[in-house]
Coordinates of C-alpha atoms in Angstrom, one line a residue:
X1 CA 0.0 0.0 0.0
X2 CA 2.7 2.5 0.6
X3 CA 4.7 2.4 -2.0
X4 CA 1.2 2.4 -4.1
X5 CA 0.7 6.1 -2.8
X6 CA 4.5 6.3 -3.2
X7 CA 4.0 6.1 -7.0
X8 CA 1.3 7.7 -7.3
X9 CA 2.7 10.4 -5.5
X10 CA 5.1 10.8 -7.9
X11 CA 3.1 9.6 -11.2
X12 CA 0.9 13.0 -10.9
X13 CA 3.9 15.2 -9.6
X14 CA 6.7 14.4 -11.6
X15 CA 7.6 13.3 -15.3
X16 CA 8.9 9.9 -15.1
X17 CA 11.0 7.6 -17.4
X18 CA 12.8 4.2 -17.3
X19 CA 15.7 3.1 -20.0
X20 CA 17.7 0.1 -19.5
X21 CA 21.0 0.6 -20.0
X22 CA 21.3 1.7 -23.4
X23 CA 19.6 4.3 -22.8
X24 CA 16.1 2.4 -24.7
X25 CA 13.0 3.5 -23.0
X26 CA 11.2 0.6 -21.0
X27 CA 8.7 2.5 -18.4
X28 CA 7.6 6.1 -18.9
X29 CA 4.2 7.4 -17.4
X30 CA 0.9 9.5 -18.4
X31 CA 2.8 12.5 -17.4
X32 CA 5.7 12.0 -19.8
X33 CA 2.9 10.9 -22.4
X34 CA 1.2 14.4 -22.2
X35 CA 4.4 16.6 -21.9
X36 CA 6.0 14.8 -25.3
X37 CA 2.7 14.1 -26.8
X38 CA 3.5 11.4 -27.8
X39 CA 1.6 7.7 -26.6
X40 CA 3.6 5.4 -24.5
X41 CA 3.5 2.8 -27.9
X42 CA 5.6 5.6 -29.1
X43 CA 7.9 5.9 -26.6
X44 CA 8.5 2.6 -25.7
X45 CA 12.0 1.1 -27.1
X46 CA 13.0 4.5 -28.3
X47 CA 15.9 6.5 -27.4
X48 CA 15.4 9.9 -25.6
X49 CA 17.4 11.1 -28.9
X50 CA 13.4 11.4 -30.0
X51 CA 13.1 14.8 -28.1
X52 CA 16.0 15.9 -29.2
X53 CA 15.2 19.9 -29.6
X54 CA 18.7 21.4 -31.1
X55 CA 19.1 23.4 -28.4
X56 CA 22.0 21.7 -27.1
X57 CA 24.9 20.9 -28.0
X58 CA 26.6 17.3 -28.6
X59 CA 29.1 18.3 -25.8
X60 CA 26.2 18.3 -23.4
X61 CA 24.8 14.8 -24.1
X62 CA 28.0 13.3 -24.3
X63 CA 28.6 14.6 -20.8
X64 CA 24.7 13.6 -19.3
X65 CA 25.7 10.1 -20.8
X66 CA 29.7 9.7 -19.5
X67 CA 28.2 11.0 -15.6
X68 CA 25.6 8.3 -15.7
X69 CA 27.4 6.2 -17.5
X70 CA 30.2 5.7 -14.7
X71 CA 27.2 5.5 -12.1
X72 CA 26.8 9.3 -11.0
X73 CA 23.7 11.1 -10.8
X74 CA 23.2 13.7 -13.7
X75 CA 21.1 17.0 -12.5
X76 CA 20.1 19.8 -14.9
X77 CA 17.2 21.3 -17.2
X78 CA 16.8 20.2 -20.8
X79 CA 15.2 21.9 -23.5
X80 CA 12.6 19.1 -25.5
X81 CA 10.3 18.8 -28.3
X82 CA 7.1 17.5 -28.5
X83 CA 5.3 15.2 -31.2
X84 CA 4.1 17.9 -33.0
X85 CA 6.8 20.1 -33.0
X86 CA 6.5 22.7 -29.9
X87 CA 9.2 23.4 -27.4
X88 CA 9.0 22.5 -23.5
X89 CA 11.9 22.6 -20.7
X90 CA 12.4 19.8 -18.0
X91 CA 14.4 20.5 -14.8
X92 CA 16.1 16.7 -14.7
X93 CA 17.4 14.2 -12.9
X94 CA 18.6 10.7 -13.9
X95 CA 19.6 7.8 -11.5
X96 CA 21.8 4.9 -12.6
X97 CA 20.6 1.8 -11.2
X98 CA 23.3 -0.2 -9.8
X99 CA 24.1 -4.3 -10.3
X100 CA 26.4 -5.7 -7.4
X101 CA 29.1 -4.5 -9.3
X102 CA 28.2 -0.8 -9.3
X103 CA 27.3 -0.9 -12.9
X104 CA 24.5 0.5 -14.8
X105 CA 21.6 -1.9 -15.6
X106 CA 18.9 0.8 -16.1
X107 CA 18.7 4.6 -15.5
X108 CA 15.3 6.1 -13.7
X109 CA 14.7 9.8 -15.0
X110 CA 12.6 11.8 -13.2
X111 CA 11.5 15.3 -14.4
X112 CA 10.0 18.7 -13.6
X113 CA 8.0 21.1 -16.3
X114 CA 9.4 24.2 -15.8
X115 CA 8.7 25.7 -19.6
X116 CA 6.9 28.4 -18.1
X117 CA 10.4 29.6 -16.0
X118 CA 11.9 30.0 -19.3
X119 CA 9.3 31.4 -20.8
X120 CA 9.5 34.1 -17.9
X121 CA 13.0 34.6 -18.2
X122 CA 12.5 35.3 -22.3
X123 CA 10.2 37.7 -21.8
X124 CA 12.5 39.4 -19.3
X125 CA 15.4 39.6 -21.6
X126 CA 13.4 40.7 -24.2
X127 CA 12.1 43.5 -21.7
X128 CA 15.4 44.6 -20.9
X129 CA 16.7 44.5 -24.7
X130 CA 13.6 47.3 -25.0
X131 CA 14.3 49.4 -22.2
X132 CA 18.3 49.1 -22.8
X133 CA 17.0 50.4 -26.5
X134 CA 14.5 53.4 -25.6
X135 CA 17.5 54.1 -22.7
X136 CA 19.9 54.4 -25.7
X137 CA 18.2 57.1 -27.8
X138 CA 17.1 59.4 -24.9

């Protein structure tokens, strides 16, 4: 029963995926299925590589993949895209799991919408790009 509420807990706060350890997706849940918009039939057996947004670049996959990789935990947000093509922003965090001999057998993701943070922060700049203009020709 309690790790029942335990995942559900998590199921309707957080965005949540399973790869084994290629990095193939084997779990992820209705949350991850609305964010991406795409089903879990979809998603399941595909590489993350799916979401791929061009934002970043390859030097900032290659390190996500060496730190979890050698069995450390990987923290930081990630710029995604959806199924049909729009832009979202998930503040992540990826856990190896362990065999006895402290080497990867699957990798548990677990992720935050914040596209309306950097959404904010956009707006912001662009605010201050204006005011650093109209400041500029006074």
């Amino acid at each position: 029963m309690q790790n029942q509420s335990l995942q559900n807990a998590l199921n309707e706060a957080s965005i949540i995926a399973i790869t084994d350890k290629e990095g193939a997706i084997t779990y992820c849940n209705k949350k991850f299925e609305e964010i991406s918009k795409y089903s879990a039939k979809e998603l399941l057996g595909q590489n993350h590589r799916i979401l791929k947004s061009g934002f970043h670049p390859a030097e900032f996959y290659e390190n996500l993949w060496e730190t979890i990789s050698l069995g450390n935990i990987w923290r930081g947000d990630i710029k995604n895209k959806a199924k049909d093509g729009s832009f979202y922003w998930v503040k992540t965090t990826i856990m190896p799991v362990l065999d006895e001999n402290k080497q990867p057998v699957r990798y548990i993701a677990i992720r935050t919408d914040i596209t309306e943070i950097y959404k904010s922060r956009e707006k912001i700049n662009n605010q201050l790009i204006q005011l650093k203009e109209i400041n500029k020709h006074k």
